[in-house]
Coordinates of C-alpha atoms in Angstrom, one line a residue:
M19 CA -49.4 -23.5 -8.4
S20 CA -46.7 -21.9 -9.7
Q21 CA -46.7 -21.4 -13.3
C22 CA -44.1 -24.2 -15.4
P23 CA -41.5 -22.6 -17.1
V24 CA -41.9 -22.9 -20.4
P25 CA -39.5 -25.4 -22.2
H26 CA -36.8 -24.3 -24.8
G27 CA -37.9 -24.4 -28.3
A28 CA -41.5 -24.4 -27.0
V29 CA -43.1 -23.4 -29.9
S30 CA -45.4 -20.8 -30.2
L31 CA -49.2 -20.8 -30.8
S32 CA -50.0 -17.2 -29.6
A33 CA -47.2 -14.8 -32.4
P34 CA -49.5 -14.4 -35.3
R35 CA -48.6 -17.0 -38.3
T36 CA -49.7 -14.7 -41.1
G37 CA -48.0 -16.5 -44.9
T38 CA -46.8 -19.5 -42.3
D39 CA -45.7 -22.1 -44.8
L40 CA -47.7 -24.8 -42.4
V41 CA -46.3 -27.8 -44.1
Q42 CA -42.6 -26.3 -43.8
L43 CA -43.5 -25.3 -39.7
H44 CA -44.7 -28.6 -39.2
R45 CA -41.5 -30.3 -41.2
D46 CA -39.2 -28.5 -38.1
M47 CA -41.5 -28.9 -35.5
R48 CA -41.0 -33.4 -36.2
R49 CA -37.0 -32.7 -36.8
D50 CA -36.9 -30.4 -33.2
H51 CA -39.3 -32.6 -31.1
G52 CA -40.6 -35.4 -32.7
A53 CA -44.7 -36.1 -32.3
V54 CA -46.0 -34.2 -29.7
A55 CA -44.2 -31.0 -29.4
P56 CA -44.0 -28.2 -26.6
A57 CA -45.9 -25.5 -26.8
V58 CA -47.1 -22.7 -25.3
L59 CA -50.5 -20.8 -25.3
D60 CA -51.6 -16.7 -25.0
G61 CA -49.6 -15.3 -21.4
D62 CA -47.0 -18.8 -21.8
I63 CA -49.2 -21.1 -20.6
P64 CA -47.9 -24.8 -21.3
A65 CA -50.0 -27.2 -23.4
W66 CA -48.4 -30.2 -25.2
L67 CA -49.0 -30.7 -29.3
I68 CA -50.2 -33.5 -30.2
L69 CA -47.8 -33.7 -34.5
G70 CA -48.1 -37.3 -35.2
Y71 CA -51.7 -39.0 -36.7
R72 CA -51.7 -41.9 -34.0
E73 CA -49.9 -40.3 -30.7
L74 CA -54.0 -38.1 -31.8
H75 CA -55.4 -41.4 -32.8
Q76 CA -53.8 -42.9 -29.5
V77 CA -55.3 -40.1 -27.8
A78 CA -58.7 -39.1 -28.9
N79 CA -59.5 -42.7 -28.6
D80 CA -58.5 -43.2 -24.5
P81 CA -61.3 -40.0 -23.6
V82 CA -60.4 -41.2 -19.9
L83 CA -56.7 -41.2 -20.0
F84 CA -56.6 -38.1 -21.8
S85 CA -60.5 -36.7 -20.7
R86 CA -62.0 -34.5 -21.5
D87 CA -62.4 -32.0 -18.3
S88 CA -61.1 -29.0 -18.4
D89 CA -61.1 -29.2 -14.1
L90 CA -58.5 -31.5 -14.5
W91 CA -56.2 -28.8 -15.9
N92 CA -53.0 -27.9 -13.9
Q93 CA -52.5 -24.2 -14.9
W94 CA -56.1 -23.5 -12.7
D95 CA -54.1 -21.0 -10.9
N96 CA -52.2 -19.1 -13.4
I97 CA -55.7 -17.8 -15.7
P98 CA -55.9 -14.3 -15.8
E99 CA -59.9 -12.7 -15.5
G100 CA -60.2 -11.8 -19.6
W101 CA -57.5 -14.8 -20.9
P102 CA -58.5 -14.5 -24.5
L103 CA -58.8 -18.7 -25.1
L104 CA -61.5 -18.5 -22.1
P105 CA -64.4 -19.1 -24.8
M106 CA -62.3 -21.5 -25.8
I107 CA -60.3 -23.4 -23.0
G108 CA -63.8 -22.6 -19.8
R109 CA -63.6 -24.2 -17.0
K110 CA -67.2 -25.2 -15.4
Q111 CA -68.1 -24.7 -19.4
P112 CA -71.9 -26.0 -19.2
S113 CA -71.8 -27.5 -23.0
V114 CA -70.8 -30.8 -24.6
L115 CA -67.9 -30.3 -25.0
Y116 CA -66.3 -30.6 -21.7
T117 CA -69.1 -32.8 -20.6
V118 CA -67.8 -37.0 -20.5
G119 CA -68.9 -40.5 -19.6
E120 CA -72.2 -41.4 -20.1
R121 CA -73.9 -37.7 -19.7
H122 CA -71.8 -36.6 -22.6
T123 CA -73.1 -39.8 -25.3
V124 CA -77.1 -38.8 -24.1
R125 CA -75.6 -34.9 -25.0
A126 CA -74.2 -36.6 -27.9
E127 CA -77.3 -37.6 -29.8
M128 CA -79.5 -34.9 -28.1
I129 CA -77.6 -33.9 -30.8
S130 CA -77.5 -35.7 -33.3
N131 CA -81.0 -36.6 -32.9
A132 CA -82.2 -32.5 -33.3
L133 CA -79.7 -32.6 -36.6
E134 CA -80.7 -35.5 -37.7
S135 CA -83.9 -34.6 -37.5
V136 CA -83.7 -31.8 -40.0
D137 CA -85.1 -32.3 -44.3
P138 CA -81.9 -32.2 -46.3
F139 CA -84.3 -30.8 -48.7
A140 CA -85.6 -28.2 -46.7
L141 CA -81.0 -27.3 -45.4
K142 CA -79.9 -27.5 -49.6
G143 CA -83.4 -24.7 -50.1
Y144 CA -82.9 -23.0 -47.9
A145 CA -78.3 -23.0 -48.7
E146 CA -79.5 -22.3 -52.3
E147 CA -81.6 -19.5 -51.1
F148 CA -79.6 -17.2 -49.7
A149 CA -76.1 -18.8 -52.6
D150 CA -78.6 -16.4 -54.3
D151 CA -78.9 -13.2 -52.1
L152 CA -75.6 -13.1 -51.4
I153 CA -74.7 -13.0 -55.3
D154 CA -77.4 -10.6 -56.4
R155 CA -75.7 -8.4 -54.0
F156 CA -72.7 -8.6 -55.8
C157 CA -72.4 -10.7 -59.3
S158 CA -73.6 -7.1 -61.5
V159 CA -69.8 -5.2 -60.7
G160 CA -67.8 -7.9 -62.4
R161 CA -65.2 -8.7 -59.0
T162 CA -65.8 -8.5 -54.7
D163 CA -63.6 -10.2 -52.7
I164 CA -65.4 -13.5 -52.6
I165 CA -65.0 -14.9 -48.1
A166 CA -66.0 -11.3 -47.4
E167 CA -68.8 -11.5 -49.3
Y168 CA -69.8 -15.0 -49.3
A169 CA -67.9 -17.5 -48.0
M170 CA -68.1 -16.2 -44.3
L171 CA -71.8 -14.8 -44.5
L172 CA -73.9 -18.4 -45.8
P173 CA -72.9 -21.4 -43.4
A174 CA -74.1 -19.0 -40.1
R175 CA -78.0 -17.5 -42.3
V176 CA -78.3 -20.8 -43.2
L177 CA -77.4 -23.0 -40.1
A178 CA -79.2 -19.8 -37.4
K179 CA -82.4 -20.7 -40.1
I180 CA -82.5 -24.5 -39.2
Y181 CA -82.1 -24.0 -34.9
G182 CA -84.8 -21.6 -35.5
F183 CA -83.4 -17.8 -35.6
S184 CA -85.3 -15.1 -38.5
D185 CA -83.4 -13.6 -40.7
E186 CA -82.9 -10.5 -39.3
V187 CA -81.1 -11.9 -35.7
G188 CA -80.0 -14.5 -37.5
A189 CA -77.7 -12.4 -40.1
P190 CA -76.1 -11.0 -37.7
L191 CA -74.4 -13.3 -35.0
V192 CA -71.5 -13.4 -38.1
G193 CA -69.4 -10.5 -36.8
A194 CA -70.2 -11.9 -33.4
L195 CA -69.2 -15.9 -33.7
N196 CA -65.8 -14.1 -35.9
D197 CA -65.0 -12.7 -32.9
M198 CA -65.5 -15.5 -31.1
I199 CA -63.3 -17.7 -32.7
D200 CA -60.5 -15.8 -33.4
G201 CA -59.3 -16.5 -29.2
R202 CA -58.0 -12.5 -29.6
E203 CA -59.5 -9.3 -27.7
R204 CA -63.1 -8.9 -28.6
A205 CA -63.3 -12.8 -27.8
L206 CA -64.6 -12.6 -23.8
A207 CA -67.3 -10.3 -26.1
G208 CA -68.4 -12.6 -29.0
Q209 CA -69.0 -14.7 -26.9
Q210 CA -71.7 -12.7 -24.1
H211 CA -73.6 -11.7 -28.1
L212 CA -74.5 -14.9 -28.8
G213 CA -75.2 -15.7 -25.3
S214 CA -78.2 -12.6 -25.4
A215 CA -78.7 -14.5 -28.8
M216 CA -79.1 -18.2 -27.4
A217 CA -80.7 -17.4 -23.9
R218 CA -83.8 -15.3 -25.9
L219 CA -83.5 -17.8 -28.9
L220 CA -85.0 -19.9 -26.9
A221 CA -87.5 -18.2 -24.2
D222 CA -89.0 -17.4 -28.0
K223 CA -89.8 -21.9 -28.0
H224 CA -90.2 -22.1 -25.2
A225 CA -93.1 -19.9 -25.8
E226 CA -94.1 -20.9 -29.3
P227 CA -92.5 -23.9 -30.0
G228 CA -91.3 -24.6 -34.3
E229 CA -89.6 -26.9 -36.6
D230 CA -86.1 -26.3 -36.0
V231 CA -83.2 -27.9 -34.2
A232 CA -84.2 -25.0 -31.4
T233 CA -87.4 -26.6 -30.4
R234 CA -86.3 -30.5 -30.7
M235 CA -83.7 -30.0 -28.3
L236 CA -86.1 -28.9 -25.7
Q237 CA -87.8 -31.0 -26.3
D238 CA -85.3 -34.3 -26.2
P239 CA -86.6 -36.7 -22.9
G240 CA -83.2 -36.2 -21.8
G241 CA -83.7 -33.4 -19.5
F242 CA -81.4 -30.8 -20.0
T243 CA -81.8 -27.9 -18.7
D244 CA -81.7 -23.7 -20.8
E245 CA -77.9 -23.1 -20.4
E246 CA -77.6 -26.5 -20.9
V247 CA -78.9 -26.1 -24.6
A248 CA -77.7 -22.6 -25.3
Q249 CA -74.1 -23.5 -24.0
D250 CA -74.7 -26.4 -26.8
L251 CA -76.0 -24.6 -29.7
M252 CA -73.6 -21.8 -29.1
V253 CA -70.8 -24.7 -29.8
M254 CA -72.9 -25.6 -32.8
M255 CA -73.0 -22.7 -34.2
A256 CA -69.2 -21.5 -33.7
A257 CA -67.9 -25.0 -35.0
G258 CA -70.5 -24.9 -37.7
H259 CA -70.1 -21.2 -38.7
Q260 CA -66.2 -20.4 -39.1
P261 CA -65.2 -24.1 -40.4
T262 CA -67.0 -24.4 -43.1
A263 CA -67.2 -20.7 -44.6
D264 CA -63.2 -21.7 -44.4
W265 CA -63.9 -24.7 -45.9
M266 CA -66.1 -23.4 -48.3
G267 CA -62.6 -20.8 -49.0
N268 CA -60.2 -23.7 -49.1
S269 CA -61.7 -25.6 -51.6
L270 CA -62.4 -22.2 -53.8
R271 CA -58.8 -21.1 -53.8
L272 CA -57.9 -24.6 -54.8
M273 CA -59.8 -24.8 -57.8
L274 CA -59.2 -21.2 -58.8
T275 CA -55.3 -21.8 -58.5
D276 CA -54.3 -25.5 -58.5
D277 CA -54.6 -27.1 -62.2
R278 CA -55.4 -30.0 -61.2
F279 CA -59.1 -28.6 -60.1
A280 CA -59.4 -25.6 -62.2
A281 CA -59.7 -27.0 -65.2
S282 CA -62.3 -29.0 -63.9
L283 CA -63.9 -25.3 -63.5
S284 CA -66.4 -25.5 -66.4
G285 CA -66.8 -29.1 -66.7
G286 CA -69.4 -30.0 -64.0
R287 CA -69.3 -30.6 -60.3
H288 CA -67.3 -33.2 -60.0
S289 CA -64.1 -31.9 -59.1
V290 CA -66.5 -29.7 -56.6
G291 CA -66.0 -32.3 -54.4
E292 CA -62.6 -34.2 -55.2
A293 CA -61.3 -30.2 -54.4
M294 CA -63.2 -30.4 -50.9
N295 CA -61.9 -33.2 -49.4
E296 CA -58.4 -33.0 -50.8
V297 CA -58.7 -28.9 -48.9
L298 CA -59.9 -31.6 -45.3
W299 CA -56.2 -33.9 -45.8
E300 CA -54.3 -30.0 -47.2
D301 CA -55.4 -27.5 -46.0
T302 CA -57.8 -28.3 -43.7
P303 CA -59.7 -25.7 -41.6
T304 CA -59.7 -27.0 -38.7
Q305 CA -55.9 -26.8 -37.8
N306 CA -55.7 -27.4 -33.6
V307 CA -58.8 -27.7 -30.5
A308 CA -57.9 -27.9 -27.3
G309 CA -57.6 -30.0 -25.7
R310 CA -57.7 -32.7 -23.3
W311 CA -56.3 -33.3 -20.3
A312 CA -54.1 -36.0 -18.7
S313 CA -55.7 -37.7 -15.8
R314 CA -52.4 -39.3 -14.4
D315 CA -48.8 -39.9 -15.4
T316 CA -48.2 -40.5 -18.5
H317 CA -45.8 -41.4 -21.5
L318 CA -47.0 -40.5 -25.7
G319 CA -43.8 -40.1 -28.5
G320 CA -41.6 -40.1 -25.9
R321 CA -42.7 -37.2 -23.8
H322 CA -43.5 -37.9 -20.2
I323 CA -47.1 -36.5 -19.3
R324 CA -48.0 -34.7 -16.0
A325 CA -51.6 -35.3 -14.8
G326 CA -53.4 -32.4 -15.7
D327 CA -51.6 -31.4 -18.1
M328 CA -53.4 -30.0 -21.3
L329 CA -53.0 -31.6 -25.4
L330 CA -53.8 -30.0 -27.9
L331 CA -54.7 -32.0 -31.1
G332 CA -52.8 -30.6 -34.2
I333 CA -55.3 -32.1 -36.8
A334 CA -53.0 -30.8 -40.0
A335 CA -50.0 -31.9 -39.2
A336 CA -51.7 -35.5 -38.4
N337 CA -53.1 -34.9 -41.2
S338 CA -49.5 -34.4 -43.9
D339 CA -47.9 -37.1 -40.5
P340 CA -45.8 -38.3 -42.9
Q341 CA -45.9 -41.4 -41.4
V342 CA -49.4 -41.8 -43.3
R343 CA -49.1 -39.5 -45.6
T344 CA -45.9 -41.0 -47.7
D345 CA -46.5 -39.7 -50.8
G346 CA -47.7 -36.3 -50.2
S347 CA -48.0 -34.3 -53.7
A348 CA -50.6 -37.0 -54.6
L349 CA -54.4 -36.9 -54.4
T350 CA -56.5 -38.3 -52.0
G351 CA -58.0 -39.8 -54.4
G352 CA -61.5 -39.7 -52.2
N353 CA -59.6 -41.4 -49.0
N354 CA -61.7 -39.8 -45.8
A355 CA -58.3 -41.5 -43.6
F356 CA -58.4 -37.5 -42.8
L357 CA -59.1 -36.2 -39.0
S358 CA -60.9 -32.8 -40.1
F359 CA -63.7 -34.2 -37.6
G360 CA -61.7 -34.8 -34.8
H361 CA -62.0 -38.8 -34.0
G362 CA -63.4 -41.2 -31.6
E363 CA -66.7 -39.8 -29.6
H364 CA -66.1 -36.9 -28.7
R365 CA -65.9 -36.0 -32.3
C366 CA -68.3 -34.0 -34.1
P367 CA -71.3 -35.6 -35.0
F368 CA -72.1 -37.7 -38.5
P369 CA -75.1 -35.5 -38.4
A370 CA -73.4 -31.9 -37.9
Q371 CA -70.7 -33.3 -40.6
E372 CA -73.2 -33.7 -42.9
T373 CA -74.4 -30.7 -42.5
A374 CA -71.7 -28.6 -42.9
E375 CA -71.0 -30.1 -46.7
V376 CA -74.2 -29.6 -47.4
I377 CA -73.7 -26.0 -46.7
A378 CA -70.0 -25.6 -47.8
R379 CA -71.2 -28.0 -51.8
T380 CA -74.0 -25.8 -52.3
G381 CA -72.2 -22.5 -52.1
I382 CA -69.8 -23.6 -53.9
E383 CA -71.7 -25.2 -56.9
V384 CA -74.2 -22.0 -56.7
L385 CA -71.2 -19.6 -57.4
L386 CA -69.8 -22.1 -59.6
D387 CA -73.9 -21.8 -61.9
R388 CA -74.4 -18.5 -61.8
L389 CA -70.0 -17.2 -62.0
P390 CA -69.0 -20.5 -64.8
D391 CA -65.5 -18.1 -65.4
V392 CA -64.7 -16.2 -61.8
D393 CA -61.2 -16.3 -61.3
L394 CA -58.3 -15.0 -59.2
A395 CA -57.4 -10.7 -58.7
V396 CA -54.4 -11.1 -57.5
P397 CA -51.9 -13.4 -58.4
A398 CA -51.8 -16.9 -56.2
D399 CA -49.2 -15.5 -54.5
Q400 CA -50.4 -13.1 -52.7
L401 CA -52.9 -14.7 -50.4
T402 CA -53.2 -14.1 -47.5
R403 CA -54.7 -16.6 -44.5
R404 CA -55.9 -15.1 -41.0
P405 CA -53.2 -15.3 -38.6
S406 CA -55.0 -18.2 -35.9
P407 CA -52.9 -21.1 -34.4
W408 CA -57.4 -22.6 -34.7
L409 CA -58.7 -22.8 -38.2
S410 CA -57.1 -22.6 -41.0
G411 CA -58.7 -19.5 -43.7
L412 CA -57.7 -16.6 -45.8
T413 CA -58.2 -13.5 -45.6
D414 CA -59.9 -12.3 -48.3
L415 CA -60.2 -14.1 -51.8
P416 CA -60.2 -11.2 -54.4
V417 CA -62.4 -12.8 -57.7
R418 CA -62.7 -11.6 -61.0
F419 CA -65.7 -12.8 -63.7
T420 CA -68.3 -11.5 -66.1
P421 CA -71.5 -8.9 -65.3
T422 CA -74.3 -10.7 -64.9
P423 CA -77.4 -9.5 -63.8
A424 CA -79.3 -10.2 -60.4
H425 CA -81.8 -12.7 -60.5
G426 CA -84.3 -10.8 -57.9
G427 CA -85.3 -13.6 -55.9
Q428 CA -86.5 -15.7 -58.1
K429 CA -85.9 -19.3 -57.1

């Protein structure tokens, strides 16, 4: 198959977007293209980006017409070896992401059951323990970068713990995860490192089962292979770490820069939950998701979609769709109709959402308890974001605070 010509005005999802005003970008895209816009990935590979809330609902709710089976893609002949998005858009990947039908239902239940069995008090305790440990490293200095020294480290450590990794093995996985998720030149190397770590973990759990997520997945009656379990653990690790880190960072940015939240920083924890909910609407960590594939020719948002075309779920754009957010300046007031965790049968499992929320909220609360006068160390307009079209998070969040002594292992 020859590669389709790139449509005029198609949005490039491979160009750096550091400092881009996403709200204005989405507004411009709707003006130029409507609810479904032509887009191009690395190497000028064409796709469709769904901008409309209702259109995204329609796609997510119809797994037959808009399948998760990447084998349907009509562009595979144009994808070179080493394509940086292969970790995200793989062919014949034996993970829950690309499983469809009844097998997907059973597999999703296996993941949910394993996560539901995690003791919520133990989960919160791990989050508090690791948060205190990380804060001890910089609390006596009076300054730090919240992203690099805290938010980017905490979720992976907690997830590694409940999945069954030792602390010594779990901590170094952060770099591999970030490389894989960013979808750039080190993506494949990051995927390979994480895959090797998962294989070793499962071998250890076969030899010595434990009270952890990996053991429960291996013991599931669904009869999944080690390769399937390893792939699903990789998906869970990637989907649980970086978005949760960005949820923490984006929420703290909002609380430190927006008067609606900054005024209540020292007034208790009520604003933490509000800020986290607001971020899922206005600054969601998961910007775009790849993808769905049309199983036959169809129409969506006034566009002719060919069989095998890829559709990208524009989560951030759909959340800000003016047809559902008529007053984008108003606080959401706890409204949780956002699409930040996806929608339909392939949405993030509810126990995984709860796990992410416990880690993020605990991380923020412990930080504010330990450093009650934390404040930005640079003007808010100097904060920048990673140049990724997939996940939205800050490159850094420099803060200052009154130096305090380390807890030194006190719990």
